[in-house]
Amino acid sequence: MKIVKIVVASIAVLFIGYHSIEIKKLDEVKKASTETFDALAFAHNFLEKTLPPSFSKAPSVATLLALLSKEPKKAFQEMSNAVAIGNIRYFLVKGEGQITKIQDDEIQVLLPNQTQPISVKLATEFIYGNAIRDAAGVFDIKQFTNTSDINNISAEINKIIRTERVPAFKKQIKVGDSIQFVGALEMNQEYLKLQNLEILPIEFNKI
Amino acid sequence: MLLFLLTMACQQKKTSEGPKKMAIVVSTLNNPWFVFLAENAAAKAKELGYETKIFDSQNNTALESDHFENAIVSGYQAILFNPTDADGSVVNVQKAKDAGIPVFCMDREINSATAATSQILSDSFSGCVAIGKFFVQQLNKKGNYVELLGLVGDNNTWARSKGFHSLVDNYPNLKMVAQQSADFDRNKAMEVMESILQAQPNIDAVFCGNDAMAMGAYQALAGAGKANKVKVFGFDGADDVVGAIKDGKVAATGMQFPKVMAQMAAVYADEYLKGKRDFPAKIPVAVELVTKENIAHYTAFGKK
């Protein structure tokens, strides 16, 4: 009888023990723990495939400014986007105009307008933040659970523009050239500032 | 375990018949910023028809754990939560989730993608990117600077530092000559800064992970007669720094909006209890750059 008890107890211990632990190959565990989100690949796909279909829907700078002057609430509701909750919103805009000045950190462009021309700055150095990622409203934060992934996407998108697209474009242009561009514009809806606009470029071409 | 589940089941039945209640569990009520956060969460929950109670964890995860157990057995239907520790608080949130109580994190993050129903967080990284841009422009891309970090175990400390460095490190003529933690504490920041100034007297700027440390750094610089030469940058939007920016003592801060986070958490909890289930795991709340140019539009913890 005692032997039966020992056998039953041993089987129970072995059963519980077996189901209490899971044995995995060490290289599988290491591989799983080092698999990280590829923000650079996401950024390339975003700039090359996800974002371009929105370009045709972007208002011109002149159209946006006219609406912001007359009906700012409507402009923000219908045209702005942002992943973060708050007053900072982003607009996808396009423009066509003449380069009036080329500086280290920006290009000044004069955009023709019905009333008077609009002067804007296209940033060429300080291309940071979430404007480009968020402006078109096509970035879906619900796909992500990791905060650093969300931040890294913006950082990689900005880096591609700042270190690849801008230097190539700057080599082609000079003052007086006509260009067209699509870019992202940041606005604080509580602290509206319609002068000295700084646009972060996404795509630009010499006409 | 069976007894616990039975207790929970009985409690769930009881709560569905009792008054609607939300618990607000905050890391500490010793800091006015968190008092503001808790009071606004409670006010919004009351406005939505809930009874509320604020629990102070006193920066102690064990006490926080007690509060969660208390909230679970007392029949609270949702918990609006400001965690004490990104890792240590996960078990408490999971406990509530297992008991069928949704938890909505406010301002501070926990290191779990699934335990909380949603986490509503200041976008510290992006806020510090904006500060970093202003920092680089103010220093004309060159100079020596010091960084004072917050608590090294806090996610916000590193989100802020990483956001700042993601931009500033692209400018090789900006040299960080010292980086030390001052635990988000004003007095400690003053002591640390005094010590750094002994070894590094030629600095042009100090970037601080919060406003309390910015004020402490400013005091040390003023004591050393360097306040006019060295630019100080903070983060939070605290009352004294808003005043210091007006007076030209502090160059800039990142304004957080605790009221927005608190109200959003209460609204989300209410929506959850009414049946909604589709919430983003993380919701960033924008941080705004505040400088002397736009200070007239701001007051402590938000806009006028």
XYZ file of C-alpha atoms in Angstrom:
511
model
C 0.000 0.000 0.000
C 2.858 2.313 0.879
C 4.515 1.576 -2.470
C 1.285 2.492 -4.309
C 1.167 5.826 -2.450
C 4.796 6.554 -3.348
C 4.182 5.676 -7.017
C 1.025 7.842 -7.174
C 2.805 10.720 -5.443
C 5.784 10.389 -7.783
C 3.528 10.410 -10.850
C 1.729 13.473 -9.493
C 5.015 15.282 -8.837
C 6.306 14.392 -12.312
C 3.007 15.469 -13.935
C 2.942 18.802 -12.118
C 6.656 19.328 -12.674
C 6.399 18.616 -16.396
C 3.523 21.038 -16.868
C 5.160 23.709 -14.697
C 8.148 24.299 -16.906
C 8.602 24.902 -20.585
C 11.917 24.138 -22.183
C 12.953 26.140 -25.250
C 16.176 26.292 -27.207
C 18.336 29.156 -25.961
C 18.934 30.486 -29.484
C 15.144 30.674 -30.063
C 14.693 32.727 -26.896
C 17.588 35.003 -27.824
C 16.176 35.459 -31.327
C 12.730 36.383 -29.964
C 14.157 38.872 -27.486
C 16.303 40.598 -30.113
C 13.601 40.854 -32.790
C 12.879 44.556 -32.946
C 10.604 46.700 -35.026
C 12.327 47.942 -38.201
C 11.466 51.637 -38.090
C 13.670 52.460 -41.083
C 11.878 49.959 -43.348
C 8.523 51.257 -42.099
C 9.637 54.852 -42.807
C 10.697 54.022 -46.380
C 7.414 52.239 -47.067
C 5.481 55.117 -45.489
C 7.203 57.780 -47.610
C 7.166 55.783 -50.828
C 3.789 54.016 -50.693
C 1.506 55.066 -47.810
C 1.849 58.837 -48.051
C 1.884 59.704 -51.824
C -1.831 58.897 -52.497
C -2.676 61.782 -50.103
C -0.690 64.387 -52.029
C -3.441 65.103 -54.558
C -5.885 65.894 -51.717
C -3.549 68.388 -49.997
C -4.749 72.018 -50.148
C -2.453 74.669 -51.516
C -0.822 76.938 -48.955
C -2.937 79.844 -50.228
C -6.195 77.876 -49.896
C -5.316 76.757 -46.384
C -4.324 80.251 -45.231
C -7.527 81.725 -46.618
C -9.624 79.189 -44.714
C -7.559 79.583 -41.523
C -8.145 83.350 -41.660
C -11.908 83.070 -42.188
C -12.925 79.849 -40.465
C -10.047 78.465 -38.377
C -12.201 75.853 -36.606
C -13.396 74.458 -39.904
C -9.854 74.429 -41.274
C -8.551 72.463 -38.287
C -11.508 70.071 -38.278
C -11.392 69.287 -41.976
C -7.742 69.572 -42.895
C -5.514 68.939 -39.875
C -4.353 65.707 -38.314
C -2.327 64.642 -35.277
C -1.762 61.391 -33.452
C -1.308 63.166 -30.125
C -4.231 64.786 -28.346
C -3.830 68.525 -27.887
C -3.515 71.843 -29.642
C -0.668 70.993 -31.969
C -2.047 69.896 -35.338
C -0.474 69.249 -38.713
C -1.580 70.087 -42.263
C -0.451 68.443 -45.469
C 0.018 71.298 -47.967
C 1.329 71.821 -51.449
C 2.735 74.836 -53.253
C 4.378 76.124 -56.371
C 6.595 79.190 -56.394
C 9.953 80.841 -56.887
C 13.028 80.491 -54.678
C 14.025 83.885 -53.270
C 16.758 82.856 -50.830
C 18.794 79.757 -50.012
C 20.210 79.619 -46.487
C 21.947 76.947 -44.395
C 18.770 75.882 -42.594
C 15.985 76.843 -44.993
C 14.887 77.852 -48.468
C 12.604 80.865 -48.867
C 9.918 80.480 -51.489
C 7.504 83.106 -52.812
C 4.115 81.649 -53.709
C 1.895 83.622 -56.109
C -1.514 84.462 -54.704
C -4.629 86.380 -55.835
C -4.207 89.161 -53.271
C -0.497 89.274 -52.484
C 2.287 86.685 -52.766
C 2.914 84.464 -49.757
C 6.453 83.931 -48.497
C 7.144 80.572 -46.818
C 10.224 78.814 -45.483
C 10.981 75.261 -46.525
C 13.042 73.755 -43.711
C 16.160 71.986 -44.902
C 17.964 71.470 -41.583
C 15.504 71.318 -38.691
C 13.333 68.509 -40.012
C 12.240 66.895 -36.774
C 9.076 66.075 -34.839
C 5.879 64.355 -35.927
C 4.612 66.734 -38.632
C 5.471 64.567 -41.642
C 4.291 61.351 -39.979
C 0.948 62.819 -38.910
C -0.023 65.495 -41.464
C -1.941 63.295 -43.911
C -3.771 61.342 -41.196
C -2.665 58.001 -42.660
C -0.500 56.895 -39.726
C -2.477 54.510 -37.510
C -1.197 54.526 -33.934
C -3.449 51.561 -33.056
C -0.997 49.300 -34.908
C 1.604 50.002 -32.238
C 1.907 49.191 -28.558
C 5.493 50.294 -28.046
C 6.073 54.023 -27.483
C 9.635 53.898 -28.770
C 8.451 52.402 -32.091
C 6.084 55.337 -32.567
C 8.913 57.803 -31.872
C 11.431 55.944 -33.997
C 9.125 56.067 -37.026
C 9.106 59.881 -36.919
C 12.864 59.973 -36.402
C 13.531 57.718 -39.416
C 11.061 59.525 -41.689
C 12.688 62.862 -40.839
C 16.167 61.436 -41.296
C 15.384 60.189 -44.817
C 14.120 63.650 -45.801
C 16.939 65.533 -44.070
C 19.895 63.404 -45.114
C 18.780 61.973 -48.475
C 16.104 64.040 -50.198
C 17.132 67.556 -49.100
C 20.852 67.350 -50.022
C 19.984 65.947 -53.475
C 17.442 68.722 -54.049
C 19.749 71.504 -52.810
C 22.352 70.485 -55.386
C 19.876 71.158 -58.212
C 18.517 74.552 -57.217
C 19.484 78.211 -57.223
C 17.742 81.489 -56.380
C 15.139 82.308 -59.022
C 14.256 78.702 -59.805
C 10.611 77.680 -59.806
C 9.740 74.669 -57.687
C 6.726 72.693 -56.538
C 6.524 70.927 -53.231
C 4.378 68.914 -50.845
C 5.078 69.351 -47.162
C 3.799 69.339 -43.605
C 2.872 72.438 -41.646
C 2.577 72.537 -37.837
C 0.026 74.860 -36.238
C -1.090 75.425 -32.681
C -4.861 75.817 -32.873
C -4.981 77.936 -29.712
C -2.066 80.143 -30.721
C -2.619 80.705 -34.409
C 0.317 82.230 -36.254
C -0.192 82.800 -39.973
C 3.068 84.602 -40.772
C 6.603 83.213 -41.203
C 5.282 79.767 -41.987
C 7.807 76.967 -41.838
C 6.965 73.907 -43.922
C 8.753 70.594 -43.567
C 9.206 69.328 -47.121
C 8.258 65.804 -48.126
C 8.626 65.948 -51.897
C 9.968 68.755 -54.036
C 10.757 69.224 -57.695
C 12.358 71.895 -59.808
C 9.914 72.914 -62.531
C -7.375 31.101 -5.913
C -10.900 29.632 -5.997
C -11.811 31.630 -2.908
C -10.405 34.798 -4.499
C -12.409 34.240 -7.695
C -15.572 33.570 -5.717
C -14.982 36.755 -3.721
C -14.476 38.670 -6.950
C -17.623 37.175 -8.489
C -19.699 38.150 -5.449
C -18.131 41.608 -5.497
C -18.851 42.079 -9.213
C -22.505 41.224 -8.613
C -22.667 43.600 -5.689
C -21.074 46.483 -7.618
C -23.445 46.184 -10.535
C -26.256 46.956 -8.125
C -24.454 49.690 -6.136
C -23.410 53.227 -7.035
C -21.084 53.798 -9.976
C -17.560 54.325 -8.639
C -14.125 55.149 -10.033
C -10.896 54.927 -8.039
C -8.069 57.372 -8.705
C -4.711 55.951 -7.644
C -1.798 58.410 -7.894
C 1.930 57.954 -7.329
C 2.188 60.828 -4.842
C 0.181 63.743 -3.516
C 3.330 65.470 -2.256
C 3.884 67.040 -5.665
C 1.332 69.699 -6.752
C 1.507 68.437 -10.335
C 0.073 65.048 -9.314
C -2.487 66.657 -6.988
C -3.704 68.641 -9.997
C -3.827 65.450 -12.082
C -5.792 63.509 -9.435
C -8.242 66.307 -8.678
C -9.026 66.823 -12.349
C -9.579 63.084 -12.883
C -11.932 62.997 -9.895
C -13.792 66.107 -11.037
C -14.379 64.706 -14.532
C -15.485 61.319 -13.173
C -17.958 63.068 -10.837
C -19.246 65.118 -13.763
C -19.878 61.828 -15.580
C -21.912 60.544 -12.629
C -19.415 58.495 -10.631
C -18.463 58.465 -6.975
C -14.709 58.851 -6.641
C -11.941 58.344 -4.145
C -8.301 59.426 -4.499
C -5.648 56.985 -3.221
C -2.106 58.292 -2.540
C 0.588 55.648 -3.193
C 3.309 57.851 -1.638
C 5.733 56.620 -4.321
C 5.540 53.147 -2.778
C 4.523 50.173 -4.936
C 3.570 48.110 -1.862
C 1.114 50.803 -0.781
C -0.084 51.060 -4.370
C -0.745 47.307 -4.304
C -2.866 47.737 -1.151
C -4.851 50.473 -2.881
C -5.560 48.212 -5.845
C -6.760 45.374 -3.609
C -8.880 47.838 -1.702
C -10.350 49.218 -4.935
C -11.096 45.719 -6.227
C -12.910 44.496 -3.112
C -14.666 47.832 -2.566
C -16.479 47.561 -5.876
C -14.850 50.291 -7.960
C -15.720 49.718 -11.611
C -12.680 51.458 -13.100
C -9.289 52.713 -11.932
C -7.686 55.922 -13.212
C -4.068 55.307 -12.471
C -0.821 57.239 -12.227
C 1.799 54.504 -11.705
C 4.589 54.587 -9.166
C 6.955 52.362 -11.113
C 6.936 51.374 -14.801
C 7.820 47.759 -13.993
C 6.649 47.388 -10.388
C 3.130 48.653 -11.093
C 2.375 46.118 -13.847
C 1.358 43.397 -11.373
C -1.200 45.717 -9.757
C -2.767 46.637 -13.081
C -2.874 42.995 -14.114
C -4.585 42.118 -10.823
C -7.337 44.629 -11.560
C -7.654 43.386 -15.124
C -8.012 39.794 -13.884
C -10.805 41.013 -11.615
C -12.562 42.572 -14.621
C -11.719 46.165 -13.702
C -10.314 48.346 -16.491
C -7.286 50.509 -15.681
C -6.465 53.720 -17.540
C -2.939 55.011 -16.982
C -2.392 58.758 -16.786
C 0.889 60.510 -17.582
C 3.229 57.707 -16.519
C 3.667 54.520 -18.492
C 3.773 50.907 -17.347
C 5.944 48.408 -19.181
C 3.121 46.195 -20.365
C 1.249 46.478 -23.632
C -1.758 44.460 -22.455
C -2.404 44.995 -18.740
C -3.923 48.489 -18.916
C -6.945 49.164 -21.127
C -5.259 52.317 -22.378
C -2.341 54.556 -21.392
C -2.747 58.304 -21.847
C 0.736 59.762 -21.709
C 2.514 63.065 -22.179
C 4.465 62.893 -25.423
C 7.720 63.560 -23.572
C 9.935 62.413 -26.437
C 8.390 64.784 -28.982
C 8.235 67.599 -26.422
C 11.956 67.288 -25.904
C 12.552 67.181 -29.655
C 10.895 70.620 -29.781
C 13.018 71.820 -26.841
C 16.106 70.355 -28.542
C 15.436 72.312 -31.729
C 15.085 75.569 -29.782
C 18.191 74.660 -27.751
C 20.303 74.167 -30.906
C 19.015 77.412 -32.427
C 19.650 79.376 -29.233
C 23.227 78.082 -29.028
C 23.872 78.509 -32.776
C 24.795 74.822 -32.990
C 27.871 75.108 -30.772
C 28.853 75.198 -27.088
C 29.254 73.129 -23.932
C 26.248 71.929 -22.012
C 25.163 69.917 -18.984
C 22.213 67.545 -18.733
C 20.430 66.892 -15.442
C 18.441 63.667 -15.577
C 15.417 62.728 -13.460
C 14.964 59.442 -11.597
C 16.950 56.862 -13.553
C 14.242 54.194 -13.063
C 11.475 56.350 -14.521
C 10.499 55.923 -18.205
C 9.841 59.659 -18.520
C 13.455 60.427 -17.622
C 14.716 58.490 -20.621
C 11.919 59.489 -23.009
C 12.859 63.130 -22.372
C 16.598 62.551 -22.600
C 16.279 60.455 -25.763
C 13.995 62.997 -27.445
C 16.469 65.780 -26.685
C 19.505 63.808 -27.847
C 17.752 62.527 -30.987
C 18.142 66.078 -32.265
C 21.020 67.677 -30.365
C 23.460 64.819 -31.034
C 23.335 65.671 -34.747
C 25.416 68.769 -33.982
C 28.978 67.710 -33.109
C 29.995 71.185 -31.923
C 27.503 70.921 -29.085
C 29.387 69.035 -26.388
C 27.756 67.504 -23.320
C 30.434 68.007 -20.638
C 28.426 66.422 -17.797
C 25.301 64.296 -17.416
C 24.061 63.496 -13.904
C 20.846 62.511 -12.206
C 19.247 64.899 -9.739
C 16.115 62.742 -9.192
C 13.660 65.427 -10.413
C 14.477 67.258 -7.156
C 15.171 70.984 -6.914
C 17.575 70.886 -3.956
C 19.493 67.951 -5.336
C 19.742 69.691 -8.727
C 21.253 72.737 -7.034
C 23.857 70.582 -5.254
C 24.675 68.584 -8.389
C 24.975 71.748 -10.468
C 27.241 73.414 -7.893
C 29.476 70.367 -8.002
C 29.523 70.267 -11.828
C 30.420 73.962 -11.995
C 33.556 73.268 -9.957
C 34.817 70.887 -12.654
C 33.204 72.537 -15.691
C 33.120 76.314 -15.232
C 32.771 77.053 -18.972
C 29.311 75.956 -19.938
C 26.702 77.616 -22.134
C 23.515 75.728 -21.281
C 21.807 73.249 -18.974
C 19.054 70.894 -20.114
C 16.972 69.573 -17.207
C 14.472 66.700 -17.259
C 11.942 68.703 -15.252
C 11.237 72.228 -14.067
C 12.120 71.615 -10.425
C 15.653 70.697 -11.491
C 15.742 73.703 -13.854
C 15.024 76.001 -10.902
C 17.663 74.238 -8.793
C 20.219 74.565 -11.611
C 19.333 78.237 -12.009
C 19.907 78.837 -8.280
C 23.355 77.231 -8.503
C 24.221 79.288 -11.578
C 23.007 82.486 -9.888
C 25.145 81.648 -6.844
C 28.175 81.251 -9.098
C 27.444 84.513 -10.938
C 26.775 82.684 -14.216
C 22.992 83.026 -14.514
C 23.191 85.595 -17.308
C 25.628 83.578 -19.375
C 24.152 80.083 -19.126
C 20.775 79.241 -20.688
C 18.539 76.891 -18.662
C 15.925 74.607 -20.220
C 13.273 72.668 -18.251
C 10.240 70.457 -18.779
C 6.759 70.369 -17.138
C 5.208 73.818 -17.193
C 5.418 74.393 -13.446
C 4.320 77.694 -11.926
C 7.763 78.993 -10.911
C 9.275 78.225 -14.321
C 6.451 79.999 -16.133
C 7.406 83.043 -14.031
C 11.120 82.457 -14.637
C 10.599 82.403 -18.423
C 8.747 85.732 -18.189
C 11.696 87.131 -16.198
C 14.256 85.759 -18.653
C 15.794 83.398 -16.073
C 14.811 80.193 -17.881
C 14.985 79.939 -21.689
C 12.230 77.381 -22.316
C 10.142 74.539 -20.948
C 7.871 71.846 -22.343
C 4.308 72.468 -21.211
C 2.425 69.336 -20.206
C -1.342 69.173 -19.871
C -2.319 67.064 -16.852
C -5.936 68.222 -17.061
C -6.251 66.844 -20.594
C -4.821 63.474 -19.537
C -6.992 63.249 -16.420
C -10.196 64.137 -18.234
C -9.438 61.801 -21.125
C -8.846 58.904 -18.714
C -12.198 59.509 -17.005
C -14.041 59.800 -20.319
C -12.430 56.618 -21.641
C -13.304 54.731 -18.449
C -16.907 55.891 -18.776
C -16.998 54.810 -22.427
C -15.542 51.420 -21.459
C -18.207 50.903 -18.820
C -20.846 51.753 -21.426
C -19.548 49.019 -23.724
C -16.802 50.493 -25.899
C -13.753 48.238 -26.203
C -11.687 49.677 -29.052
C -9.059 51.830 -27.317
C -5.500 52.541 -28.513
C -2.915 50.952 -26.213
C -1.069 54.274 -25.964
C -2.381 57.765 -26.514
C 0.184 60.554 -26.563
C -0.803 64.015 -25.338
C 1.106 66.808 -27.060
C 3.682 68.823 -25.120
C 4.113 72.440 -26.210
C 7.323 74.442 -26.339
C 7.054 77.543 -24.149
C 9.527 80.391 -24.587
C 9.594 84.112 -23.835
C 7.983 84.684 -27.249
C 4.747 82.812 -26.454
C 4.707 82.797 -22.615
C 1.763 85.219 -22.564
C -0.469 82.366 -23.768
C 0.389 80.022 -20.910
C -0.063 79.553 -17.217
C 1.066 76.714 -14.945
C -0.083 73.226 -16.084
C -1.654 74.561 -19.270
C -3.016 77.521 -21.116
C -4.886 80.545 -19.892
